[in-house]
Coordinates of N, CA and C in Angstrom, one line a residue:
M11 N -24.4 46.2 -42.2 CA -24.6 46.2 -40.7 C -24.5 44.7 -40.3
G12 N -25.2 43.8 -41.0 CA -25.2 42.4 -40.7 C -23.8 41.8 -40.8
K13 N -23.1 42.2 -41.9 CA -21.8 41.6 -42.1 C -20.8 42.1 -41.0
K14 N -20.9 43.4 -40.6 CA -20.1 43.9 -39.6 C -20.3 43.2 -38.3
M15 N -21.5 43.0 -37.9 CA -21.9 42.3 -36.7 C -21.3 40.8 -36.7
L16 N -21.4 40.2 -37.9 CA -20.9 38.8 -38.1 C -19.4 38.8 -37.9
R17 N -18.7 39.8 -38.4 CA -17.2 39.9 -38.2 C -16.9 40.1 -36.8
I18 N -17.6 40.9 -36.1 CA -17.4 41.1 -34.7 C -17.6 39.8 -33.9
L19 N -18.7 39.1 -34.1 CA -19.0 37.9 -33.5 C -17.9 36.8 -33.7
N20 N -17.4 36.8 -35.0 CA -16.3 35.8 -35.3 C -15.1 36.2 -34.6
W21 N -14.8 37.5 -34.5 CA -13.6 37.9 -33.8 C -13.7 37.5 -32.3
I22 N -14.9 37.7 -31.7 CA -15.1 37.4 -30.3 C -14.9 35.8 -30.1
L23 N -15.5 35.1 -31.0 CA -15.5 33.6 -31.0 C -14.0 33.1 -31.1
N24 N -13.3 33.7 -32.0 CA -11.9 33.3 -32.2 C -11.1 33.6 -30.9
R25 N -11.3 34.8 -30.3 CA -10.6 35.1 -29.1 C -11.0 34.2 -28.0
L26 N -12.3 33.8 -27.9 CA -12.7 32.9 -26.8 C -12.0 31.5 -27.0
I27 N -11.9 31.0 -28.3 CA -11.3 29.7 -28.6 C -9.8 29.8 -28.1
V28 N -9.1 30.9 -28.4 CA -7.7 31.1 -28.1 C -7.6 31.1 -26.5
I29 N -8.5 31.7 -25.8 CA -8.5 31.8 -24.4 C -8.7 30.4 -23.8
V30 N -9.7 29.7 -24.3 CA -9.9 28.3 -23.8 C -8.7 27.4 -24.0
L31 N -8.1 27.5 -25.2 CA -7.0 26.7 -25.5 C -5.8 27.0 -24.6
L32 N -5.6 28.3 -24.4 CA -4.6 28.8 -23.5 C -4.8 28.3 -22.1
M33 N -6.0 28.3 -21.6 CA -6.3 27.9 -20.3 C -6.1 26.3 -20.2
A34 N -6.4 25.6 -21.2 CA -6.2 24.2 -21.2 C -4.7 23.8 -21.1
V35 N -3.9 24.6 -21.9 CA -2.4 24.4 -21.8 C -1.9 24.7 -20.5
L36 N -2.4 25.8 -19.9 CA -1.9 26.2 -18.5 C -2.3 25.2 -17.5
Y37 N -3.5 24.7 -17.6 CA -4.0 23.7 -16.7 C -3.1 22.4 -16.8
S38 N -2.8 22.0 -18.0 CA -2.0 20.8 -18.3 C -0.6 21.0 -17.6
I39 N 0.0 22.2 -17.8 CA 1.3 22.5 -17.2 C 1.2 22.4 -15.7
Y40 N 0.1 23.0 -15.1 CA -0.1 23.0 -13.7 C -0.2 21.6 -13.2
S41 N -1.0 20.8 -13.9 CA -1.3 19.4 -13.5 C 0.0 18.6 -13.5
L42 N 0.9 18.8 -14.5 CA 2.2 18.1 -14.5 C 3.0 18.5 -13.3
W43 N 3.1 19.8 -13.1 CA 3.8 20.4 -11.9 C 3.3 19.8 -10.6
D44 N 2.0 19.9 -10.5 CA 1.4 19.4 -9.2 C 1.7 17.9 -9.0
N45 N 1.5 17.1 -10.1 CA 1.8 15.7 -10.0 C 3.3 15.4 -9.6
N46 N 4.2 16.2 -10.2 CA 5.6 16.1 -9.9 C 5.9 16.4 -8.4
Q47 N 5.2 17.5 -7.9 CA 5.4 17.9 -6.5 C 4.9 16.8 -5.6
F48 N 3.7 16.2 -6.0 CA 3.2 15.1 -5.2 C 4.1 14.0 -5.0
Y49 N 4.7 13.5 -6.1 CA 5.6 12.4 -6.0 C 7.0 12.8 -5.4
Q50 N 7.4 14.1 -5.6 CA 8.6 14.5 -5.0 C 8.5 14.6 -3.5
E51 N 7.3 15.0 -3.0 CA 7.0 15.0 -1.6 C 7.2 13.6 -1.0
G52 N 6.6 12.6 -1.8 CA 6.7 11.2 -1.3 C 8.2 10.7 -1.3
L53 N 8.9 11.0 -2.3 CA 10.3 10.6 -2.4 C 11.1 11.3 -1.3
D54 N 10.9 12.6 -1.0 CA 11.6 13.3 0.1 C 11.3 12.6 1.4
L55 N 10.0 12.3 1.6 CA 9.7 11.7 2.9 C 10.3 10.3 3.1
K56 N 10.4 9.6 2.0 CA 11.0 8.2 2.0 C 12.5 8.3 2.4
V57 N 13.2 9.3 1.8 CA 14.6 9.5 2.2 C 14.7 9.9 3.6
K58 N 13.8 10.8 4.1 CA 13.9 11.3 5.5 C 13.7 10.1 6.5
L59 N 12.7 9.3 6.1 CA 12.4 8.2 7.1 C 13.5 7.1 7.0
R60 N 14.2 7.0 5.9 CA 15.2 5.9 5.8 C 16.2 6.0 7.0
N61 N 16.5 7.2 7.4 CA 17.5 7.4 8.5 C 16.9 7.0 9.8
L62 N 15.6 6.9 9.9 CA 14.9 6.5 11.2 C 14.5 5.0 11.2
K63 N 14.9 4.3 10.1 CA 14.5 2.9 10.1 C 15.2 2.1 11.3
P64 N 14.5 1.4 12.1 CA 15.1 0.6 13.2 C 16.1 -0.4 12.7
K65 N 17.1 -0.6 13.5 CA 18.2 -1.4 13.1 C 18.5 -2.4 14.3
G66 N 19.4 -3.4 14.0 CA 19.9 -4.3 15.0 C 18.9 -5.5 15.2
R67 N 19.4 -6.5 16.0 CA 18.7 -7.7 16.3 C 17.4 -7.4 17.1
K68 N 17.4 -6.4 17.9 CA 16.3 -6.0 18.7 C 16.0 -4.5 18.4
P69 N 15.3 -4.3 17.2 CA 15.1 -2.9 16.7 C 14.3 -2.0 17.7
S70 N 14.9 -0.8 17.8 CA 14.2 0.2 18.7 C 13.4 1.1 17.8
F71 N 12.2 1.4 18.3 CA 11.3 2.3 17.6 C 11.2 3.7 18.3
D72 N 12.1 3.9 19.2 CA 12.0 5.1 20.0 C 12.0 6.4 19.2
E73 N 12.9 6.5 18.2 CA 13.0 7.7 17.4 C 11.7 7.9 16.5
L74 N 11.2 6.8 16.0 CA 10.0 6.9 15.2 C 8.8 7.3 16.0
R75 N 8.7 6.8 17.3 CA 7.6 7.1 18.1 C 7.7 8.4 18.7
K76 N 8.8 9.1 18.7 CA 8.9 10.5 19.0 C 8.2 11.3 18.0
I77 N 8.3 10.9 16.8 CA 7.6 11.5 15.7 C 6.1 11.2 15.7
N78 N 5.7 10.0 16.0 CA 4.3 9.5 16.0 C 4.2 8.3 16.8
P79 N 3.5 8.3 17.9 CA 3.3 7.1 18.8 C 2.5 6.1 18.1
D80 N 1.8 6.4 17.0 CA 1.0 5.4 16.3 C 1.9 4.4 15.4
V81 N 3.2 4.6 15.3 CA 4.0 3.7 14.5 C 4.1 2.4 15.3
V82 N 3.8 1.3 14.6 CA 3.8 0.0 15.3 C 4.8 -1.0 14.7
A83 N 5.2 -0.7 13.5 CA 6.1 -1.7 12.8 C 6.8 -1.1 11.6
W84 N 7.6 -1.9 11.0 CA 8.3 -1.5 9.7 C 8.3 -2.8 8.8
I85 N 8.0 -2.6 7.6 CA 7.9 -3.7 6.6 C 8.9 -3.4 5.5
T86 N 9.7 -4.5 5.1 CA 10.6 -4.4 4.0 C 10.4 -5.7 3.2
L87 N 10.3 -5.5 1.9 CA 10.1 -6.7 1.0 C 11.3 -6.7 0.0
D88 N 12.0 -7.8 0.0 CA 13.2 -8.0 -0.8 C 12.8 -7.9 -2.3
G89 N 13.7 -7.3 -3.1 CA 13.5 -7.2 -4.5 C 12.5 -6.1 -4.9
T90 N 12.0 -5.3 -3.9 CA 11.1 -4.2 -4.2 C 11.6 -2.9 -3.5
K91 N 10.9 -1.8 -3.7 CA 11.2 -0.6 -3.0 C 10.3 -0.4 -1.8
I92 N 9.6 -1.5 -1.4 CA 8.7 -1.4 -0.3 C 9.6 -1.5 1.0
D93 N 9.7 -0.4 1.7 CA 10.5 -0.3 2.9 C 9.9 0.9 3.7
E94 N 8.9 0.5 4.5 CA 8.0 1.5 5.0 C 7.6 1.3 6.5
P95 N 7.5 2.4 7.2 CA 6.9 2.3 8.6 C 5.4 1.9 8.5
I96 N 4.9 1.3 9.5 CA 3.5 0.9 9.6 C 2.9 1.6 10.8
V97 N 1.8 2.3 10.6 CA 1.1 2.9 11.7 C -0.2 2.2 11.9
Q98 N -0.9 2.5 13.1 CA -2.2 2.0 13.3 C -3.1 3.1 13.9
G99 N -4.1 3.5 13.2 CA -5.0 4.6 13.7 C -6.2 4.1 14.5
K100 N -7.0 5.0 14.9 CA -8.2 4.6 15.7 C -9.2 3.9 14.8
D101 N -9.1 4.1 13.5 CA -10.0 3.4 12.5 C -9.2 3.3 11.2
N102 N -9.8 2.7 10.2 CA -9.1 2.5 8.9 C -9.2 3.7 8.0
M103 N -9.7 4.8 8.5 CA -9.7 6.0 7.7 C -8.6 7.1 8.0
E104 N -8.2 7.0 9.3 CA -7.3 8.0 9.8 C -6.1 8.3 9.0
Y105 N -5.4 7.2 8.5 CA -4.1 7.4 7.8 C -4.3 7.3 6.2
L106 N -5.5 7.3 5.7 CA -5.6 7.3 4.3 C -5.0 8.5 3.6
N107 N -5.1 9.6 4.3 CA -4.6 10.9 3.7 C -3.8 11.7 4.8
K108 N -3.0 11.0 5.5 CA -2.2 11.6 6.5 C -0.8 10.9 6.6
N109 N 0.3 11.6 6.5 CA 1.6 10.9 6.5 C 2.0 10.6 8.0
V110 N 3.1 10.0 8.1 CA 3.6 9.5 9.4 C 3.9 10.6 10.4
Y111 N 4.0 11.9 9.8 CA 4.2 13.0 10.7 C 2.9 13.7 11.1
G112 N 1.8 13.0 10.7 CA 0.5 13.6 11.1 C 0.0 14.7 10.2
K113 N 0.7 15.0 9.1 CA 0.3 16.0 8.2 C -0.5 15.5 7.0
Y114 N -1.4 16.4 6.5 CA -2.2 15.9 5.3 C -1.3 15.5 4.2
S115 N -1.6 14.4 3.6 CA -0.9 13.9 2.4 C -1.8 13.0 1.6
M116 N -2.0 13.2 0.3 CA -2.8 12.3 -0.5 C -2.2 10.9 -0.5
A117 N -0.9 10.7 -0.3 CA -0.3 9.4 -0.3 C -0.6 8.6 0.9
G118 N -1.0 9.3 2.0 CA -1.3 8.6 3.3 C -0.1 7.9 3.8
T119 N -0.3 6.9 4.7 CA 0.7 6.1 5.3 C 0.3 4.6 5.3
V120 N 1.3 3.7 5.2 CA 1.0 2.3 5.3 C 0.4 2.0 6.7
F121 N -0.7 1.4 6.8 CA -1.3 1.2 8.1 C -1.9 -0.2 8.4
L122 N -1.9 -0.6 9.6 CA -2.4 -1.8 10.1 C -3.9 -1.7 10.4
D123 N -4.7 -2.7 10.0 CA -6.1 -2.7 10.3 C -6.3 -2.4 11.8
H124 N -7.3 -1.5 12.1 CA -7.4 -1.2 13.5 C -8.0 -2.3 14.3
R125 N -8.5 -3.4 13.7 CA -9.0 -4.6 14.4 C -7.9 -5.5 14.8
C126 N -6.7 -5.3 14.3 CA -5.6 -6.3 14.5 C -4.7 -5.8 15.7
S127 N -4.1 -6.7 16.3 CA -3.2 -6.4 17.4 C -1.9 -5.7 16.9
K128 N -1.5 -4.7 17.6 CA -0.3 -3.9 17.1 C 1.0 -4.7 17.3
N129 N 1.0 -5.7 18.1 CA 2.2 -6.5 18.2 C 2.3 -7.7 17.2
F130 N 1.4 -7.7 16.3 CA 1.4 -8.7 15.2 C 1.4 -10.2 15.7
Q131 N 0.8 -10.4 16.9 CA 0.7 -11.8 17.4 C -0.6 -12.4 17.0
D132 N -1.5 -11.7 16.3 CA -2.7 -12.4 15.9 C -2.4 -13.4 14.8
P133 N -3.3 -14.4 14.6 CA -3.1 -15.4 13.6 C -3.1 -14.7 12.2
Y134 N -3.8 -13.6 12.0 CA -3.9 -13.0 10.7 C -4.0 -11.5 10.9
S135 N -3.1 -10.8 10.2 CA -3.1 -9.3 10.2 C -3.2 -8.7 8.8
I136 N -3.8 -7.6 8.7 CA -4.0 -6.9 7.4 C -3.3 -5.5 7.4
V137 N -2.5 -5.3 6.4 CA -1.8 -4.0 6.3 C -2.2 -3.4 4.9
Y138 N -2.5 -2.1 4.9 CA -3.0 -1.4 3.7 C -2.0 -0.3 3.3
G139 N -1.9 -0.1 2.0 CA -1.1 1.1 1.6 C -1.6 1.5 0.2
H140 N -1.5 2.8 -0.1 CA -1.9 3.3 -1.4 C -1.1 2.8 -2.5
H141 N -1.7 2.6 -3.7 CA -0.9 2.2 -4.9 C -0.4 3.4 -5.5
M142 N 0.9 3.6 -5.6 CA 1.5 4.8 -6.2 C 2.6 4.4 -7.2
E143 N 2.8 5.3 -8.1 CA 3.9 5.1 -9.1 C 5.3 5.4 -8.5
K144 N 6.3 5.2 -9.3 CA 7.7 5.5 -8.9 C 8.1 4.7 -7.6
H145 N 7.5 3.5 -7.5 CA 8.0 2.6 -6.4 C 7.6 3.1 -5.0
L146 N 6.6 4.0 -4.9 CA 6.3 4.6 -3.6 C 5.2 3.8 -2.9
M147 N 5.1 3.8 -1.6 CA 4.1 3.1 -0.8 C 4.0 1.7 -1.2
F148 N 2.8 1.2 -1.6 CA 2.6 -0.2 -1.9 C 2.5 -0.4 -3.5
G149 N 3.0 0.5 -4.2 CA 3.0 0.4 -5.7 C 3.6 -0.8 -6.2
D150 N 4.7 -1.3 -5.5 CA 5.4 -2.5 -6.0 C 4.7 -3.8 -5.7
L151 N 3.6 -3.8 -5.0 CA 2.9 -5.0 -4.8 C 2.4 -5.6 -6.1
D152 N 2.3 -4.8 -7.2 CA 1.9 -5.2 -8.5 C 2.9 -6.3 -9.0
L153 N 4.2 -6.1 -8.6 CA 5.2 -7.1 -9.1 C 4.9 -8.5 -8.8
Y154 N 4.1 -8.7 -7.7 CA 3.8 -10.1 -7.3 C 2.7 -10.7 -8.1
Q155 N 2.2 -10.0 -9.1 CA 1.2 -10.6 -10.0 C 2.0 -11.4 -11.1
K156 N 3.3 -11.2 -11.1 CA 4.1 -11.9 -12.1 C 4.8 -13.1 -11.5
P157 N 4.4 -14.3 -11.9 CA 5.0 -15.5 -11.3 C 6.5 -15.6 -11.4
D158 N 7.1 -15.1 -12.5 CA 8.6 -15.1 -12.6 C 9.2 -14.3 -11.5
F159 N 8.6 -13.1 -11.1 CA 9.1 -12.3 -10.1 C 9.0 -12.9 -8.7
I160 N 7.8 -13.4 -8.4 CA 7.6 -13.9 -7.1 C 8.4 -15.2 -6.8
Q161 N 8.7 -16.0 -7.9 CA 9.6 -17.1 -7.7 C 10.9 -16.8 -7.2
K162 N 11.4 -15.6 -7.6 CA 12.8 -15.1 -7.2 C 12.8 -14.2 -6.0
H163 N 11.7 -13.6 -5.7 CA 11.6 -12.6 -4.6 C 10.4 -12.8 -3.8
H164 N 10.6 -13.6 -2.7 CA 9.4 -13.9 -1.9 C 9.8 -13.9 -0.4
T165 N 10.7 -13.0 0.0 CA 11.1 -12.8 1.3 C 11.1 -11.4 1.7
G166 N 11.2 -11.1 3.0 CA 11.2 -9.8 3.6 C 11.4 -9.8 5.1
I167 N 11.2 -8.7 5.7 CA 11.4 -8.5 7.1 C 10.2 -7.7 7.7
L168 N 9.6 -8.2 8.7 CA 8.6 -7.4 9.5 C 9.3 -7.1 10.9
M169 N 9.4 -5.8 11.2 CA 10.0 -5.4 12.5 C 9.0 -4.8 13.3
I170 N 9.0 -5.2 14.6 CA 8.2 -4.5 15.6 C 9.2 -4.2 16.8
P171 N 8.8 -3.4 17.7 CA 9.8 -3.0 18.8 C 10.4 -4.3 19.4
G172 N 11.7 -4.4 19.3 CA 12.4 -5.5 20.0 C 12.4 -6.8 19.2
K173 N 11.8 -6.9 18.1 CA 11.7 -8.2 17.4 C 11.8 -8.0 15.9
K174 N 12.3 -9.0 15.2 CA 12.4 -9.0 13.7 C 11.8 -10.4 13.3
Y175 N 10.9 -10.3 12.3 CA 10.3 -11.6 11.8 C 10.6 -11.7 10.3
P176 N 11.3 -12.7 9.9 CA 11.4 -12.9 8.5 C 10.0 -13.3 7.9
V177 N 9.6 -12.7 6.8 CA 8.3 -13.0 6.2 C 8.6 -13.7 4.9
H178 N 7.6 -14.7 4.6 CA 7.8 -15.5 3.4 C 6.5 -15.4 2.6
I179 N 6.6 -14.8 1.4 CA 5.4 -14.6 0.6 C 5.0 -15.9 0.0
F180 N 3.7 -16.3 0.1 CA 3.3 -17.6 -0.5 C 2.1 -17.5 -1.4
A181 N 1.5 -16.3 -1.6 CA 0.4 -16.2 -2.5 C 0.2 -14.7 -2.9
S182 N -0.4 -14.6 -4.1 CA -0.7 -13.3 -4.7 C -2.1 -13.4 -5.3
M183 N -3.0 -12.4 -5.0 CA -4.4 -12.5 -5.3 C -4.9 -11.1 -5.9
L184 N -6.0 -11.2 -6.6 CA -6.7 -10.0 -7.0 C -8.2 -10.2 -6.6
V185 N -8.6 -9.4 -5.6 CA -10.0 -9.6 -5.1 C -10.7 -8.2 -5.0
K186 N -12.0 -8.3 -4.7 CA -12.8 -7.1 -4.5 C -12.5 -6.5 -3.1
S187 N -12.7 -5.2 -3.0 CA -12.5 -4.5 -1.7 C -13.5 -5.0 -0.6
T188 N -14.6 -5.6 -1.1 CA -15.6 -6.1 -0.2 C -15.4 -7.6 0.2
D189 N -14.3 -8.2 -0.3 CA -14.1 -9.6 0.0 C -13.9 -9.9 1.5
S190 N -14.9 -10.5 2.0 CA -14.9 -10.8 3.5 C -13.9 -11.8 3.9
Y191 N -13.6 -12.7 3.0 CA -12.5 -13.7 3.3 C -11.2 -13.1 3.6
I192 N -10.8 -12.1 2.8 CA -9.5 -11.5 2.9 C -9.5 -10.3 3.9
F193 N -10.6 -9.6 4.0 CA -10.6 -8.3 4.7 C -11.3 -8.4 6.1
D194 N -11.6 -9.6 6.5 CA -12.1 -9.9 7.8 C -11.0 -10.6 8.6
P195 N -10.4 -9.9 9.5 CA -9.2 -10.5 10.2 C -9.6 -11.7 11.1
N196 N -10.9 -11.8 11.4 CA -11.3 -12.9 12.3 C -11.6 -14.2 11.6
L197 N -11.8 -14.2 10.3 CA -12.2 -15.4 9.6 C -11.1 -16.5 9.6
Y198 N -9.8 -16.0 9.5 CA -8.7 -17.0 9.4 C -8.7 -17.8 10.7
Q199 N -8.9 -17.1 11.8 CA -8.8 -17.8 13.1 C -10.1 -18.7 13.3
S200 N -11.2 -18.3 12.9 CA -12.5 -19.0 13.1 C -12.6 -20.2 12.2
N201 N -12.1 -20.1 10.9 CA -12.2 -21.2 10.0 C -11.0 -21.2 9.0
K202 N -9.9 -21.6 9.6 CA -8.6 -21.6 8.8 C -8.7 -22.4 7.5
S203 N -9.3 -23.6 7.6 CA -9.4 -24.5 6.5 C -10.2 -23.8 5.3
K204 N -11.3 -23.2 5.7 CA -12.1 -22.5 4.6 C -11.3 -21.4 4.0
F205 N -10.6 -20.6 4.9 CA -9.8 -19.5 4.4 C -8.8 -20.0 3.4
L206 N -8.0 -21.0 3.8 CA -6.9 -21.5 2.9 C -7.4 -22.1 1.6
S207 N -8.6 -22.7 1.7 CA -9.2 -23.3 0.4 C -9.5 -22.1 -0.5
Y208 N -10.1 -21.1 0.1 CA -10.4 -19.9 -0.7 C -9.2 -19.3 -1.4
V209 N -8.1 -19.2 -0.6 CA -6.8 -18.6 -1.1 C -6.3 -19.5 -2.3
E210 N -6.4 -20.8 -2.2 CA -5.9 -21.7 -3.2 C -6.8 -21.4 -4.5
K211 N -8.0 -21.2 -4.4 CA -8.9 -21.1 -5.5 C -8.7 -19.7 -6.2
K212 N -8.5 -18.7 -5.4 CA -8.5 -17.3 -5.9 C -7.1 -16.8 -6.3
S213 N -6.0 -17.5 -5.9 CA -4.7 -16.9 -6.1 C -4.2 -16.9 -7.6
I214 N -3.5 -15.8 -7.9 CA -2.8 -15.8 -9.2 C -1.6 -16.7 -9.1
W215 N -1.0 -16.8 -8.0 CA 0.1 -17.6 -7.7 C 0.1 -18.1 -6.3
V216 N 0.4 -19.3 -6.0 CA 0.5 -19.8 -4.6 C 1.6 -20.8 -4.6
Q217 N 2.4 -20.7 -3.5 CA 3.6 -21.6 -3.4 C 3.2 -23.0 -3.0
D218 N 3.7 -24.0 -3.6 CA 3.4 -25.4 -3.4 C 3.7 -25.7 -1.9
G219 N 2.7 -26.4 -1.3 CA 2.9 -27.0 0.0 C 2.6 -26.1 1.2
V220 N 2.7 -24.8 1.0 CA 2.5 -23.8 2.1 C 1.1 -23.9 2.7
L221 N 0.1 -23.9 1.9 CA -1.3 -23.9 2.5 C -1.5 -25.1 3.4
K222 N -1.0 -26.3 2.9 CA -1.1 -27.5 3.7 C -0.4 -27.4 5.0
T223 N 0.8 -26.8 5.0 CA 1.6 -26.6 6.2 C 0.9 -25.7 7.2
L224 N 0.4 -24.6 6.7 CA -0.3 -23.7 7.5 C -1.6 -24.3 8.2
E225 N -2.2 -25.2 7.4 CA -3.5 -25.8 7.9 C -3.1 -26.8 9.0
N226 N -2.0 -27.4 8.9 CA -1.7 -28.5 9.8 C -0.8 -28.1 11.0
T227 N -0.4 -26.8 11.1 CA 0.4 -26.3 12.2 C -0.5 -25.6 13.2
G228 N 0.1 -25.4 14.3 CA -0.6 -24.6 15.4 C -0.5 -23.1 15.2
S229 N -0.4 -22.5 16.4 CA -0.5 -21.1 16.5 C 0.9 -20.4 16.3
Q230 N 1.9 -21.1 16.1 CA 3.2 -20.5 16.0 C 3.4 -19.7 14.7
Y231 N 2.6 -19.9 13.7 CA 2.7 -19.2 12.5 C 1.5 -18.2 12.3
S232 N 1.8 -17.0 11.8 CA 0.8 -16.0 11.5 C 0.9 -15.7 10.0
V233 N -0.3 -15.2 9.5 CA -0.4 -14.8 8.1 C -0.5 -13.2 8.1
L234 N 0.3 -12.6 7.2 CA 0.2 -11.2 7.0 C -0.3 -10.9 5.6
A235 N -1.4 -10.1 5.5 CA -2.0 -9.7 4.2 C -1.6 -8.3 3.9
L236 N -1.0 -8.1 2.7 CA -0.6 -6.7 2.3 C -1.5 -6.3 1.1
S237 N -2.2 -5.2 1.3 CA -3.3 -4.9 0.3 C -3.1 -3.5 -0.3
T238 N -3.3 -3.3 -1.6 CA -3.3 -2.0 -2.2 C -4.3 -2.0 -3.3
C239 N -4.7 -0.8 -3.8 CA -5.7 -0.7 -4.9 C -5.1 -1.2 -6.2
F240 N -5.9 -1.8 -7.0 CA -5.5 -2.2 -8.3 C -5.7 -1.0 -9.2
S241 N -5.2 -1.0 -10.5 CA -5.2 0.2 -11.3 C -6.6 0.6 -11.7
T242 N -7.6 -0.3 -11.7 CA -8.9 0.1 -12.1 C -10.0 -0.5 -11.2
G243 N -11.1 0.2 -11.1 CA -12.3 -0.4 -10.4 C -12.1 -0.6 -9.0
D244 N -12.8 -1.6 -8.5 CA -12.9 -1.8 -7.0 C -12.0 -3.0 -6.6
D245 N -11.1 -3.4 -7.5 CA -10.2 -4.5 -7.2 C -9.0 -4.1 -6.3
R246 N -8.5 -5.1 -5.6 CA -7.4 -4.9 -4.7 C -6.4 -6.0 -5.0
T247 N -5.1 -5.6 -5.1 CA -4.0 -6.6 -5.1 C -3.7 -6.9 -3.7
V248 N -3.7 -8.2 -3.4 CA -3.4 -8.7 -2.0 C -2.2 -9.7 -2.1
V249 N -1.2 -9.5 -1.3 CA -0.1 -10.4 -1.2 C -0.1 -11.0 0.2
L250 N 0.0 -12.3 0.3 CA 0.0 -13.0 1.6 C 1.4 -13.6 1.9
A251 N 1.7 -13.4 3.2 CA 3.0 -13.9 3.6 C 2.8 -14.6 5.0
W252 N 3.7 -15.5 5.3 CA 3.6 -16.1 6.6 C 4.9 -15.8 7.4
Y253 N 4.8 -15.8 8.7 CA 6.0 -15.6 9.6 C 5.8 -16.4 10.8
Q254 N 6.9 -16.8 11.4 CA 6.9 -17.6 12.6 C 7.0 -16.7 13.8
K255 N 6.1 -16.7 14.7 CA 6.1 -15.9 15.9 C 7.2 -16.5 16.9
K256 N 7.8 -15.7 17.7 CA 8.8 -16.2 18.6 C 8.5 -15.7 20.0

């Protein structure tokens, strides 16, 4: 009787192990499919938006604003796949998980800090985007951690309705998400010298002479901070660029 019961229990245990292993395999297959769908959704959206990218010397945002009136700009960085519309929500949470069409999306949308002016005339503006693989959103900001890359690719275009600003990347940093120097848009204006000294100290790479030029010039130049999550922990990759307001 005891041996028979033991055989039955072994049979049940073996079947349970097979079921658990099968469920693990099925879950792995589902996870791969779900991950692929996630990135495919991002790629499809990027292709769709490419046709709506503003063009010309005085770019019009009329078509984009028909889709979403929160669209305030478009950013393109040369040598990368970063070519994205920028929105501004009522706070910095609104577009973390919402695409430019206003639908739920884990990828979110590249967005301007709600404390910054939507016309990018502030001395310092902060733009955030999720870190994603396959060159989506702000995933390519990681490239600016490589001095060889940034030496060759340090230009781009910021477009707002009716205007185009060439942007010039001058520094790349790795900071904490709580870094008040970088993530307080008012600090640059209130103490520019202190801010620029901090950038010089913390940067992975900084272009020679630019910090001194920014410190000694007036209000015709603005700084744009582009931020995304680093691969681990609470770190953030931050790329700084300057542009001349017209």
